[in-house]
Short mmCIF file of C-alpha atoms and ligand atoms in Angstrom, two decimals:
data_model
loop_
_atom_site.label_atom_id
_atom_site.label_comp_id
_atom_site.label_asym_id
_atom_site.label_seq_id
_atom_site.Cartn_x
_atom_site.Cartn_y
_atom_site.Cartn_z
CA UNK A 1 138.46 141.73 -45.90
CA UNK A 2 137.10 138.93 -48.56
CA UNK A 3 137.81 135.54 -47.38
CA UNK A 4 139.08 133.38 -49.25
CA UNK A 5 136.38 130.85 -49.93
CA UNK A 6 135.39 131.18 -53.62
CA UNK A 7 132.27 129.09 -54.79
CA UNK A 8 130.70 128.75 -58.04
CA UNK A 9 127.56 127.87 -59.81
CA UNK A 10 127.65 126.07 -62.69
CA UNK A 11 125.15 125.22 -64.78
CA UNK A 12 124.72 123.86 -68.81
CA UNK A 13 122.42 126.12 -69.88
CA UNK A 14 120.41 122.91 -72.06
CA UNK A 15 117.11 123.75 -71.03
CA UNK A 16 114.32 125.15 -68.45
CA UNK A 17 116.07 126.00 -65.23
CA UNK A 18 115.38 123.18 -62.98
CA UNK A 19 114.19 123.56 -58.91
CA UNK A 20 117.16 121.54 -58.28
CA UNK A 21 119.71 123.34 -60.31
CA UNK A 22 118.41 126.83 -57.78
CA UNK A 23 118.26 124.83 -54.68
CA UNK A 24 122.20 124.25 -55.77
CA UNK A 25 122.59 127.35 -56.47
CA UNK A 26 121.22 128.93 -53.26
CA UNK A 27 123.35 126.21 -50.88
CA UNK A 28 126.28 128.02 -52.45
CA UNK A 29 125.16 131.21 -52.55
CA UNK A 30 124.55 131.20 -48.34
CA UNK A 31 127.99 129.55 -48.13
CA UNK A 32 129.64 132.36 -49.66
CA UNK A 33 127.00 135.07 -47.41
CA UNK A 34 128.30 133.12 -45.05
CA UNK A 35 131.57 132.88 -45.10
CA UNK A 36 132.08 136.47 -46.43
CA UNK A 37 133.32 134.81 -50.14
CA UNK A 38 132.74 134.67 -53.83
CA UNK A 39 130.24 133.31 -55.44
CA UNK A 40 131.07 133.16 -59.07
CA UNK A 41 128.33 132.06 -61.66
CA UNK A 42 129.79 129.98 -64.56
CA UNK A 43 127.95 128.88 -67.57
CA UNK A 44 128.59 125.54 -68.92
CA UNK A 45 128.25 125.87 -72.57
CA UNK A 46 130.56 123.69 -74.25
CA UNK A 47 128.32 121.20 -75.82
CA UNK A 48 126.91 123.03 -78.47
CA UNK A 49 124.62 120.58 -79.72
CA UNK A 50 122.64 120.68 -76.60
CA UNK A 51 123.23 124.59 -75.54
CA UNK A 52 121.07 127.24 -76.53
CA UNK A 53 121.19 131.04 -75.70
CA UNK A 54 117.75 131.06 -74.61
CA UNK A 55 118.33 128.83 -71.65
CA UNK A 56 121.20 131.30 -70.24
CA UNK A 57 118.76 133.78 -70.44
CA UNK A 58 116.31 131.85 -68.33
CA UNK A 59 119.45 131.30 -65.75
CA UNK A 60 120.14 134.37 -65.40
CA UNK A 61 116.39 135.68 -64.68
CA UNK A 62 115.59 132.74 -62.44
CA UNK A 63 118.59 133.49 -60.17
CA UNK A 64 118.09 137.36 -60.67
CA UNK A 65 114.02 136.77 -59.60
CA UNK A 66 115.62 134.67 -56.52
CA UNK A 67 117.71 137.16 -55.66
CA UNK A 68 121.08 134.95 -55.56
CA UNK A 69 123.48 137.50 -57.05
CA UNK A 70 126.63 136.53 -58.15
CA UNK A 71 130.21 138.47 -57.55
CA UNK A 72 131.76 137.29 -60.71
CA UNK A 73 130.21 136.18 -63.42
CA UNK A 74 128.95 135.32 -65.42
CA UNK A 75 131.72 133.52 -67.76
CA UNK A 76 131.14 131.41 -70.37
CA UNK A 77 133.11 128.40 -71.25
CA UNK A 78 132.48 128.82 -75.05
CA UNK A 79 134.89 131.96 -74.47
CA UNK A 80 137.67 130.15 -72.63
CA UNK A 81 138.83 127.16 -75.11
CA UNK A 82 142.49 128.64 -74.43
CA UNK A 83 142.82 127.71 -71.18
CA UNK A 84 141.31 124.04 -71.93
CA UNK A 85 143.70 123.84 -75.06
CA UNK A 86 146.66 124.60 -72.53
CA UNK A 87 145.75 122.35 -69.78
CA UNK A 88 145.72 119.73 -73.00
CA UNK A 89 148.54 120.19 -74.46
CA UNK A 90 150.45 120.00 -70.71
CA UNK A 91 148.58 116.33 -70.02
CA UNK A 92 150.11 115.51 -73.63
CA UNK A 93 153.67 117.00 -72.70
CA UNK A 94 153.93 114.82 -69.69
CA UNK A 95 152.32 111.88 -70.81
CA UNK A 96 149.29 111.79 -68.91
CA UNK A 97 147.09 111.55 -71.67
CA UNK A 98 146.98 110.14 -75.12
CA UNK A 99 145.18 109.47 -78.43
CA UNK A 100 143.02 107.45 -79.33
CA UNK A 101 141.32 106.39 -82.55
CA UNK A 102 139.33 102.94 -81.58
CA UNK A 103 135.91 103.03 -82.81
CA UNK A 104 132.68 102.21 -80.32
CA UNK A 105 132.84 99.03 -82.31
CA UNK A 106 136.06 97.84 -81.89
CA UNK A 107 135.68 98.66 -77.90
CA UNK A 108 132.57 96.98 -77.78
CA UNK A 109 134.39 93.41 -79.90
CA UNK A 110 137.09 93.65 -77.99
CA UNK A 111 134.88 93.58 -74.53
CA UNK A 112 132.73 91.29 -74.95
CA UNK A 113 135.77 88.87 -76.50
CA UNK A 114 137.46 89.58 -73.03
CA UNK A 115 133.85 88.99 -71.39
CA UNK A 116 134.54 91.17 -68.91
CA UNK A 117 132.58 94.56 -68.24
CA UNK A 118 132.36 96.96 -70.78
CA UNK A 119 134.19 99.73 -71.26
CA UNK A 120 137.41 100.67 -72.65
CA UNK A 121 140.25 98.16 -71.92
CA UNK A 122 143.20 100.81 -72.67
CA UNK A 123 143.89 99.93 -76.12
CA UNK A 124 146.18 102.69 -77.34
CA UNK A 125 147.42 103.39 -74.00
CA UNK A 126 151.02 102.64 -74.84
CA UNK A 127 150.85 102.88 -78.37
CA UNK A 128 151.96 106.58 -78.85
CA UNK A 129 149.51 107.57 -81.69
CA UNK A 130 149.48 110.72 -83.08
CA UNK A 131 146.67 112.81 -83.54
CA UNK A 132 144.83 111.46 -86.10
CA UNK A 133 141.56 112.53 -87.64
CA UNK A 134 138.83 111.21 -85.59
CA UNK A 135 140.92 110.30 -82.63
CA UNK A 136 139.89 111.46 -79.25
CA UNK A 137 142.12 112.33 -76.29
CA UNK A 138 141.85 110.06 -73.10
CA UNK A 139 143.18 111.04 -69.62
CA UNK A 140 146.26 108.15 -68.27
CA UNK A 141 144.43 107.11 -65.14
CA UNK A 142 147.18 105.96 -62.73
CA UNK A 143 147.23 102.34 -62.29
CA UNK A 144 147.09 100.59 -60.01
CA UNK A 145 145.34 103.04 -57.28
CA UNK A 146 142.17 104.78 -55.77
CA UNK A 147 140.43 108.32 -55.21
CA UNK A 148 138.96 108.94 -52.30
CA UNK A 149 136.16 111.61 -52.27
CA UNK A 150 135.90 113.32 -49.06
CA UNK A 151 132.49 114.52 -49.02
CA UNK A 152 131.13 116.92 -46.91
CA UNK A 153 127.56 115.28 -47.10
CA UNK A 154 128.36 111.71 -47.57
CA UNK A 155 132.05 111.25 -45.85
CA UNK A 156 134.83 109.54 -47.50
CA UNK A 157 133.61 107.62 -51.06
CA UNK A 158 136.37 105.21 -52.12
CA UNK A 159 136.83 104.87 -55.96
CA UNK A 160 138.96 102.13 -57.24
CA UNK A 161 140.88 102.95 -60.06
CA UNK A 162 140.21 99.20 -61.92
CA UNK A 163 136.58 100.54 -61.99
CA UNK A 164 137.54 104.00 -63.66
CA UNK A 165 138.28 103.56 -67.30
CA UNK A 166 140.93 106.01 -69.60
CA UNK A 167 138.04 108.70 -69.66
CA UNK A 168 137.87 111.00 -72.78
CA UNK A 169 139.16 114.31 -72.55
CA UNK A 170 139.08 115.75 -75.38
CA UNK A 171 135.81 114.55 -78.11
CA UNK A 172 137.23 113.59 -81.80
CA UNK A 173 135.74 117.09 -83.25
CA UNK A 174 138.07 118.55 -81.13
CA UNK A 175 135.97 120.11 -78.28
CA UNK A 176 137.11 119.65 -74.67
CA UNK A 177 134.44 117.28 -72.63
CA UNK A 178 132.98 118.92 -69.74
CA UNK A 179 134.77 117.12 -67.21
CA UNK A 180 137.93 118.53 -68.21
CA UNK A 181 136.43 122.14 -68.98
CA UNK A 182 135.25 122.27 -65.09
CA UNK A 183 137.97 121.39 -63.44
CA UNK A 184 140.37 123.60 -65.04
CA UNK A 185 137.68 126.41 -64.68
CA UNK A 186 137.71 125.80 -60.65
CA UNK A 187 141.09 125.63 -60.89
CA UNK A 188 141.68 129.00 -62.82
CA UNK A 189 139.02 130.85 -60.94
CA UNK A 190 140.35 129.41 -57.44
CA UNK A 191 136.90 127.98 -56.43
CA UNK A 192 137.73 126.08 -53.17
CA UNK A 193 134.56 124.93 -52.16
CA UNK A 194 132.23 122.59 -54.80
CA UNK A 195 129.00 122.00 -53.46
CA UNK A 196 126.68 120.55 -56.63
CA UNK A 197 124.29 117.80 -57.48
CA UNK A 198 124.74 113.89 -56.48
CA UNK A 199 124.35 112.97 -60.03
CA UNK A 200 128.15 114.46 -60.34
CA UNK A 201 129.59 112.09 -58.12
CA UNK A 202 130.69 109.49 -60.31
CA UNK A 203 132.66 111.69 -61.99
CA UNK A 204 134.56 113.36 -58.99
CA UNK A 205 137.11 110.83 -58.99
CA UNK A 206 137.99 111.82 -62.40
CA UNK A 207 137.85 115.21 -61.40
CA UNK A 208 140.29 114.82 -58.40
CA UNK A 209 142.66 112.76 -60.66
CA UNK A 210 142.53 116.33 -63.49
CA UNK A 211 142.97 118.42 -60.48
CA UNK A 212 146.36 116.07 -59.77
CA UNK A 213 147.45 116.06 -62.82
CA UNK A 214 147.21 119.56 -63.84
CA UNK A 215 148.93 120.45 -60.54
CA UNK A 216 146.74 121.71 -58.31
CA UNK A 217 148.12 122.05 -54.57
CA UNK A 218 145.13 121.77 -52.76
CA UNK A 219 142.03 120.24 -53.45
CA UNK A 220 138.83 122.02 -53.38
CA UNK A 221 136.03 120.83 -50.55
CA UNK A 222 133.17 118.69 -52.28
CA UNK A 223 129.70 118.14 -51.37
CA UNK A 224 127.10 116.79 -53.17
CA UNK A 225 123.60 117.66 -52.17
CA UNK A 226 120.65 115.17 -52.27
CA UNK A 227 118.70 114.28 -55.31
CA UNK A 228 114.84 115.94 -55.38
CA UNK A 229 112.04 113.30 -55.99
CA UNK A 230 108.53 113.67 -56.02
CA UNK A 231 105.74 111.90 -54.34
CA UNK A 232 106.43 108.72 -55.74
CA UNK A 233 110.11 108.97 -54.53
CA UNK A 234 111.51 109.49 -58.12
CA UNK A 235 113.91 111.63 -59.54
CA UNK A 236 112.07 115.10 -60.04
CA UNK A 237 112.07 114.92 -64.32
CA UNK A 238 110.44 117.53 -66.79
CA UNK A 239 108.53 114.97 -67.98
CA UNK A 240 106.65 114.28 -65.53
CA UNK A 241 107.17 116.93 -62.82
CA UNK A 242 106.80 120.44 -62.59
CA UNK A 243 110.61 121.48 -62.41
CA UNK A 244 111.39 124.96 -64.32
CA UNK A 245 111.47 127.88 -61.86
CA UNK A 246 110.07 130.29 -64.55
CA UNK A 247 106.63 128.01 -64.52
CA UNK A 248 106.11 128.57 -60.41
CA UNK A 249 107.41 132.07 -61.44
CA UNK A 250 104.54 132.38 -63.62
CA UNK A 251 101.61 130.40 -61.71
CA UNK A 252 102.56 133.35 -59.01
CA UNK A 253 104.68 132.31 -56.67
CA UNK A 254 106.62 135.11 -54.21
CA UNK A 255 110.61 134.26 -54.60
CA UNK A 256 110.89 134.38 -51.30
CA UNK A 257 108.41 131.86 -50.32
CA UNK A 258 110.16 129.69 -52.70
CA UNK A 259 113.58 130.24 -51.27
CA UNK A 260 112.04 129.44 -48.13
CA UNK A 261 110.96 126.39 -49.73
CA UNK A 262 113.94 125.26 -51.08
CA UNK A 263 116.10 125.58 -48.74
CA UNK A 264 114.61 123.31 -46.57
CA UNK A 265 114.82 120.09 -49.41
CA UNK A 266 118.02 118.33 -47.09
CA UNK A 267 118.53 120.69 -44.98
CA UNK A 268 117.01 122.16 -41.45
CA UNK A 269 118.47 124.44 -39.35
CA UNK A 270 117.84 121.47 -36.45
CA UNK A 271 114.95 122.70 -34.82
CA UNK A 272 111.44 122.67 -36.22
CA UNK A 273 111.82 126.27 -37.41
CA UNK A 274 110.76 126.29 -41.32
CA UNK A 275 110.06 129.95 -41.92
CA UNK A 276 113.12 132.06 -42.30
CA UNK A 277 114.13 135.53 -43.50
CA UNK A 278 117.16 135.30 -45.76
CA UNK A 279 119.96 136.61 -43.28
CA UNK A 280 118.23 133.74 -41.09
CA UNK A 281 119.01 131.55 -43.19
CA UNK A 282 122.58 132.93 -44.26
CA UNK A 283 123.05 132.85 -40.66
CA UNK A 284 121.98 129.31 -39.85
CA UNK A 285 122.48 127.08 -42.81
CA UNK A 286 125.31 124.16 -42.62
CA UNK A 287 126.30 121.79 -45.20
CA UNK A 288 127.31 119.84 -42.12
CA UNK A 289 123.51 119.50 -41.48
CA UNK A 290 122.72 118.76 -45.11
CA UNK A 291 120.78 115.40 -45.34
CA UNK A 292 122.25 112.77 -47.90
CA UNK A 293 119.15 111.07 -48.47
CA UNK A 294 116.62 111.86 -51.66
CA UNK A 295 114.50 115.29 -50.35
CA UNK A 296 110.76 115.24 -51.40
CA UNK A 297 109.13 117.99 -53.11
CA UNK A 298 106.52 118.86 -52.11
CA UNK A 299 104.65 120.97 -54.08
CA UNK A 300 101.94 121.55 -51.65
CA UNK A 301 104.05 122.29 -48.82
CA UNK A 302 105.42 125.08 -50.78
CA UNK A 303 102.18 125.99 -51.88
CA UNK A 304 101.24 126.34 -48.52
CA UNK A 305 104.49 128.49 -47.99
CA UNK A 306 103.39 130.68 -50.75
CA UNK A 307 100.38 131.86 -49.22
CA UNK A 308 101.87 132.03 -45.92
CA UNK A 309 104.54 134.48 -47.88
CA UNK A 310 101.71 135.98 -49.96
CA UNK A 311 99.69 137.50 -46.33
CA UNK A 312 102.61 138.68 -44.92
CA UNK A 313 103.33 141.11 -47.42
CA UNK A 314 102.58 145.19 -46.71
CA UNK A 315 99.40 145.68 -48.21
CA UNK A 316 101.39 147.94 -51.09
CA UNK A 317 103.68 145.14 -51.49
CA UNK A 318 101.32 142.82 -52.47
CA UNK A 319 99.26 145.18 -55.15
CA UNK A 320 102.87 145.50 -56.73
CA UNK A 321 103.45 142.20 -56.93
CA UNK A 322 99.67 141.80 -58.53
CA UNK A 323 100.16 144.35 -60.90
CA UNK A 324 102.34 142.05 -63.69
CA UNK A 325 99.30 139.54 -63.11
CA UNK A 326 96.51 141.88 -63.54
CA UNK A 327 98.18 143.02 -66.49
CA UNK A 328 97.61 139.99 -68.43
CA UNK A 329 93.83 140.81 -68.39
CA UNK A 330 92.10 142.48 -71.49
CA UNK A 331 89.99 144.43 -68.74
CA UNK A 332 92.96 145.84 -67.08
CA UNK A 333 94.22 149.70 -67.84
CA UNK A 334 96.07 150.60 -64.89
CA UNK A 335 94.31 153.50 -65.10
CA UNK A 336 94.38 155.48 -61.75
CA UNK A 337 90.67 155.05 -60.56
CA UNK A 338 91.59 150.85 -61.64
CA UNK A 339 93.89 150.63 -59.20
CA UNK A 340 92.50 152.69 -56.46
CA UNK A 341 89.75 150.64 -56.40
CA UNK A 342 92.58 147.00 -56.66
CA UNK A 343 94.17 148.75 -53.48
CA UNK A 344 90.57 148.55 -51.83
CA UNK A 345 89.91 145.10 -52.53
CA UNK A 346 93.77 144.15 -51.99
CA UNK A 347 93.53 143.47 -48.57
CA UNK A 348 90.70 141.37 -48.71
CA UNK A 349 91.74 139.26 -51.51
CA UNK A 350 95.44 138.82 -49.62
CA UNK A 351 94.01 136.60 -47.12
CA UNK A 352 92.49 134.31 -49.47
CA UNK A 353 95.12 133.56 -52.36
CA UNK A 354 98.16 130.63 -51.85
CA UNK A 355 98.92 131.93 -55.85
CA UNK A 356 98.98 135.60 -57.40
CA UNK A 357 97.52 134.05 -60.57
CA UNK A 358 94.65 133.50 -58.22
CA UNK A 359 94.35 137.06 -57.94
CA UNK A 360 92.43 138.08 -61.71
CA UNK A 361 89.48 136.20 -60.95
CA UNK A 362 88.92 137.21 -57.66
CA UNK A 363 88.06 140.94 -58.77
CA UNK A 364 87.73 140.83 -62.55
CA UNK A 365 83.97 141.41 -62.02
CA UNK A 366 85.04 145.67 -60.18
CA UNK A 367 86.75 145.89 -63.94
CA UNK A 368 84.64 144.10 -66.22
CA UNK A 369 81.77 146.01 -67.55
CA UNK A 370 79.95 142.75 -67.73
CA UNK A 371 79.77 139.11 -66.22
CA UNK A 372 79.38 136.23 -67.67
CA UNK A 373 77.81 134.04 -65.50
CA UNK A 374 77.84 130.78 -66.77
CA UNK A 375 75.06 128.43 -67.44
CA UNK A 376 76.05 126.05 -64.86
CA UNK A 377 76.47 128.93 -62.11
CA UNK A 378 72.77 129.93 -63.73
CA UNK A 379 70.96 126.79 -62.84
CA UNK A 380 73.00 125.97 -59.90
CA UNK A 381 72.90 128.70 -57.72
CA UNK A 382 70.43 131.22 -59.66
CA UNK A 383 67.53 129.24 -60.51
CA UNK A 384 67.43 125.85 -58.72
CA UNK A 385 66.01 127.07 -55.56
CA UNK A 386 62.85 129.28 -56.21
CA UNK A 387 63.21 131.35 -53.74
CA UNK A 388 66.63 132.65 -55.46
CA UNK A 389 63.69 135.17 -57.66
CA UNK A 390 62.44 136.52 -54.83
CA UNK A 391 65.83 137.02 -53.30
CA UNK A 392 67.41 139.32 -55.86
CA UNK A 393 63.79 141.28 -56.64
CA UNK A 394 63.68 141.84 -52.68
CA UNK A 395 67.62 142.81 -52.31
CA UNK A 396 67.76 145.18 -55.42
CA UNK A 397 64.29 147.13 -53.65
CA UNK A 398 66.40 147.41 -50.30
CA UNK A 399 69.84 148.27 -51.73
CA UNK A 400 68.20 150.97 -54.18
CA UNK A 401 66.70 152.88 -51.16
CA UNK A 402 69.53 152.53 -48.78
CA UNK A 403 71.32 155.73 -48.37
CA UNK A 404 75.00 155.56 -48.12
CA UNK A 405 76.23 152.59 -50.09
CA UNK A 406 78.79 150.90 -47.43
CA UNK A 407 79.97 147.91 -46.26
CA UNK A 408 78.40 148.07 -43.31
CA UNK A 409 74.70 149.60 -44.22
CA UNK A 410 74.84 147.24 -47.10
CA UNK A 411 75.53 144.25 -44.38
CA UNK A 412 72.85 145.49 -41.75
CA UNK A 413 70.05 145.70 -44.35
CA UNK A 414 70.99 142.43 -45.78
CA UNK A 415 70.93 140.81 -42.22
CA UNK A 416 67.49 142.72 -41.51
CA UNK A 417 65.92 141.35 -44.81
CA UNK A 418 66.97 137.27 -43.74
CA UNK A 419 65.77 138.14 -40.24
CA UNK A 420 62.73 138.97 -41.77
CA UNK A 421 62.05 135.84 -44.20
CA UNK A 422 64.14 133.92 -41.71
CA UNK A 423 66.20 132.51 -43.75
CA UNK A 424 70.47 132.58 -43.13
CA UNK A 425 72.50 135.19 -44.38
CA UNK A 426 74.49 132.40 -46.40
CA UNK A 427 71.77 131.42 -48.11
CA UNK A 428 70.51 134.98 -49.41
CA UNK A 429 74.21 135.58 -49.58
CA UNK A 430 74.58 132.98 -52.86
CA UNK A 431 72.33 134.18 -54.90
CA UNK A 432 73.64 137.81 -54.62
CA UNK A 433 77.20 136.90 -55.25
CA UNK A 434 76.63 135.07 -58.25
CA UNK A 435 74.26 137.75 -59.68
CA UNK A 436 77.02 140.92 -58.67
CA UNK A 437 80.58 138.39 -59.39
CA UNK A 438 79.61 135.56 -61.60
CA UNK A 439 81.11 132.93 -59.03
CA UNK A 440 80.61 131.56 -56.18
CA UNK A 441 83.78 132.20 -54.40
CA UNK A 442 85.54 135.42 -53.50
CA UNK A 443 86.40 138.41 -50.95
CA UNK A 444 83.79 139.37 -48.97
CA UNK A 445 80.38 140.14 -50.22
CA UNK A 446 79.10 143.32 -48.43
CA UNK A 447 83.15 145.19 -49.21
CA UNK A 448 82.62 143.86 -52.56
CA UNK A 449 79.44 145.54 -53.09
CA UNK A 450 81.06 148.80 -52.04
CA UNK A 451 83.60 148.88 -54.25
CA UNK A 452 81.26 147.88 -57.10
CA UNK A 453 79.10 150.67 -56.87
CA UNK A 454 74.89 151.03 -56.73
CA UNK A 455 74.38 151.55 -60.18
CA UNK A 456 76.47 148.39 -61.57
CA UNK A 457 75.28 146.30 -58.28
CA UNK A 458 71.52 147.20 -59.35
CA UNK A 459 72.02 146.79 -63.06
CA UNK A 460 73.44 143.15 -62.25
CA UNK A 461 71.20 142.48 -59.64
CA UNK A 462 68.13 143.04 -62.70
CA UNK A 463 70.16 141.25 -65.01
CA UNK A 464 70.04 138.38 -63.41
CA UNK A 465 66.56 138.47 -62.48
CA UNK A 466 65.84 138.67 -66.18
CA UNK A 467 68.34 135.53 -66.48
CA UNK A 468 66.29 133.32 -64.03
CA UNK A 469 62.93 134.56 -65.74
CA UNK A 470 63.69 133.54 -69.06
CA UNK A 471 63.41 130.17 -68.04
CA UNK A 472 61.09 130.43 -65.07
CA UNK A 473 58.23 133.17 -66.29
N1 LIG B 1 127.46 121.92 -65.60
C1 LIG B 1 127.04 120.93 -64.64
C2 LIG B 1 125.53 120.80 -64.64
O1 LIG B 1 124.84 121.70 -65.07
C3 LIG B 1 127.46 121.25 -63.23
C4 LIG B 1 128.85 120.86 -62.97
C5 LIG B 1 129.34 121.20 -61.61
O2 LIG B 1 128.64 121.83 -60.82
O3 LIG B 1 130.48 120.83 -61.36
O4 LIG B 1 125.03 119.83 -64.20
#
């Protein structure tokens, strides 16, 4: 049987969809794994000037790529101004909300007259206006009183009602304001548990009071989860933070290593266990453990997590997950014999990438017809040590008379050669890889060759002894 415990994420679909706004959405979503419930996924769209249809999109393939599926879902306010225009016209009905039509001048004369804070002092409160043009519905708070938020995270947060002005409800073109929109969306789709960012907090009370007045019997559970902030402790911001999901989507990060990574920012399963499979972490995650204070991300950390993810894929696994990347590459086909010879090199280039966009230029040079080396890599590596000449001349004679063209043979004959002008294998090593690559850096030389082939190894190989002679006849 379903229990009863419905959650829901909520977001306002007004831009990129932020690392915070999935580490909320993932806390719910193992809740309701948890607990056997709902998870419903509600879109926020109400404030049209700010919404755009784009941004759902990007919701719903972030949380799709996460693999946080929702059971219901997803609505969309901007379909459900009935039920808000009910739940208004009963607060008008039984007086527990009324119009309004002071300007944001006349509030701000009249407060700094009184000298007191700013804010609105309650004005039309008792005045019974009708609706006018312009006017704007505010909510009756009761007076005198408090709210008490029990949160799950932070314990009981008092709210005085002195400090919690006539709120508006409704905006004067009409439109419902979000505050109002939520609650009678939790209350209509039964959500009993509302686990979302600390930046709502402030407006709970207001919520609670809504809930109150529109009837509710029970209240739902809160919890607000800790603000993310980067290395200089602030608030994780688009401007100057990497926060959309699609961007680490894109750089080529796994989903799972990022789930991994995310649901550690306030919480840990309370031991010093940070690598979990999903059901682990259905299993073992508890708001009750959920730290209140700010979480740090740490974009290392999870790039470390990433290519912790990245070598513990199958083999197969990981040339799937390469594929999308490779494709972005004018040298790529797909063709057959292309990714035969990607499966070869797969392995190898597993254990040495934290990021699948790493990937491309770690075996463009098995697709590419022709390097580029580039000038720096030329007088660098190629021609700065003399010896480099003799190296490649030397290597290309040994490599065109060596029978079978393997890993191995091609690794024994190199070793023979620097045994003979006793010089390291690293060092006769450089040359070679710039010559057959064009870099410096990549998955093993002598598996490399392989996979390259004689005739393009010896082609390069003369290439860049023509390259270093141009200059040094
Ligand atoms: N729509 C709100 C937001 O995107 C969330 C409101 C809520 O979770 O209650 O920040």
């Amino acid at each position: 049987m379903k229990s009863t415990l419905r959650v829901r994420f909520a977001p306002s679909p007004t831009g990129y969809f932020h690392v915070g706004g999935a580490r909320t959405a993932l806390y719910n979503w193992l809740i309701a794994r948890k607990a056997g419930g709902s998870f419903i996924l509600r879109i926020e769209d109400t404030d049209d000037a700010r919404n755009a249809e784009e941004w759902v999109d990007g919701i719903v393939s972030a949380l799709t790529w996460l693999g946080i599926s929702w059971d219901e879902g997803p609505y969309r306010q901007s379909e459900r101004s009935d039920l808000y225009a009910q739940a208004i016209a009963r607060l008008i009905d039984e007086g527990k909300a009324y119009w309004c039509d002071c300007t944001r001048d006349e509030i701000d004369k009249r407060a700094s007259e009184r000298g007191g804070p700013p804010g609105y002092d309650g004005y039309c409160r008792e005045r019974n206006n009708p609706r006018a043009s312009g006017s704007a519905l505010r909510f009756k708070i009761p007076r005198p009183g408090q709210t008490v938020v029990h949160d799950k995270i932070r314990g009981d947060v008092v709210f005085d009602h002195e400090n919690l002005d006539d709120f508006i409800i409704v905006k004067s073109n009409g439109s419902p304001l979000f505050v109002l929109a939520n609650v009678v969306d939790d209350m209509d789709m039964k959500i009993s548990y509302i686990l979302r960012a600390e930046e709502h907090l402030p407006t709970t009370p207001k919520a609670i009071l809504l809930f109150q007045a529109l009837g509710a019997e029970e209240l739902p559970v809160f919890a607000h989860v800790p603000v993310l902030v980067n290395a200089k402790r602030q608030k994780l911001s688009k401007r100057r933070d990497r926060v959309a999901v699609e961007d680490y989507r894109e750089l080529g990060y796994l989903a799972s290593a990022m789930v991994n990574y995310l649901v550690l920012l306030g919480w840990s399963p309370g031991d010093d266990r940070e690598f979990m499979r999903i059901e682990e972490m259905i299993e073992l995650f508890d708001i009750d453990q959920v730290n209140h204070s700010p979480a740090f991300f740490d974009e290392k950390k999870m790039l470390h997590f990433n290519g912790v993810y990245i070598r513990e894929l199958p083999v197969d696994d990981f040339v799937n997950h390469c594929l999308p990347f490779l494709e972005s590459n004018e040298w790529w086909s797909g063709s057959v014999k292309q990714l035969e010879v990607f499966s070869k090199i797969a392995p190898l280039v597993q254990e040495r990438v934290s990021l699948l966009t790493e990937v491309s230029s770690m075996v463009d040079f098995l697709f590419q017809p022709e390097i580029e080396i580039s000038a720096e890599l030329v007088d660098s590596v190629l021609r700065k040590d003399p010896k480099s000449s003799r190296i490649i001349g030397d290597i290309s004679n040994i490599y065109l008379n060596l029978s079978e063209f393997k890993a191995e043979q091609l690794h024994d004959a190199t070793r023979s050669y620097c045994d003979l002008v006793e010089m390291p294998l690293r060092k006769v090593q450089a040359p070679i890889r710039v010559a057959l690559t064009g870099s410096k850096v990549g998955p093993p030389l002598f598996e490399s060759i392989e996979l390259l082939g004689k005739k393009a190894t010896l082609q390069r190989l003369a290439l860049a002894s023509e390259l270093i002679g141009i200059h040094n006849p």
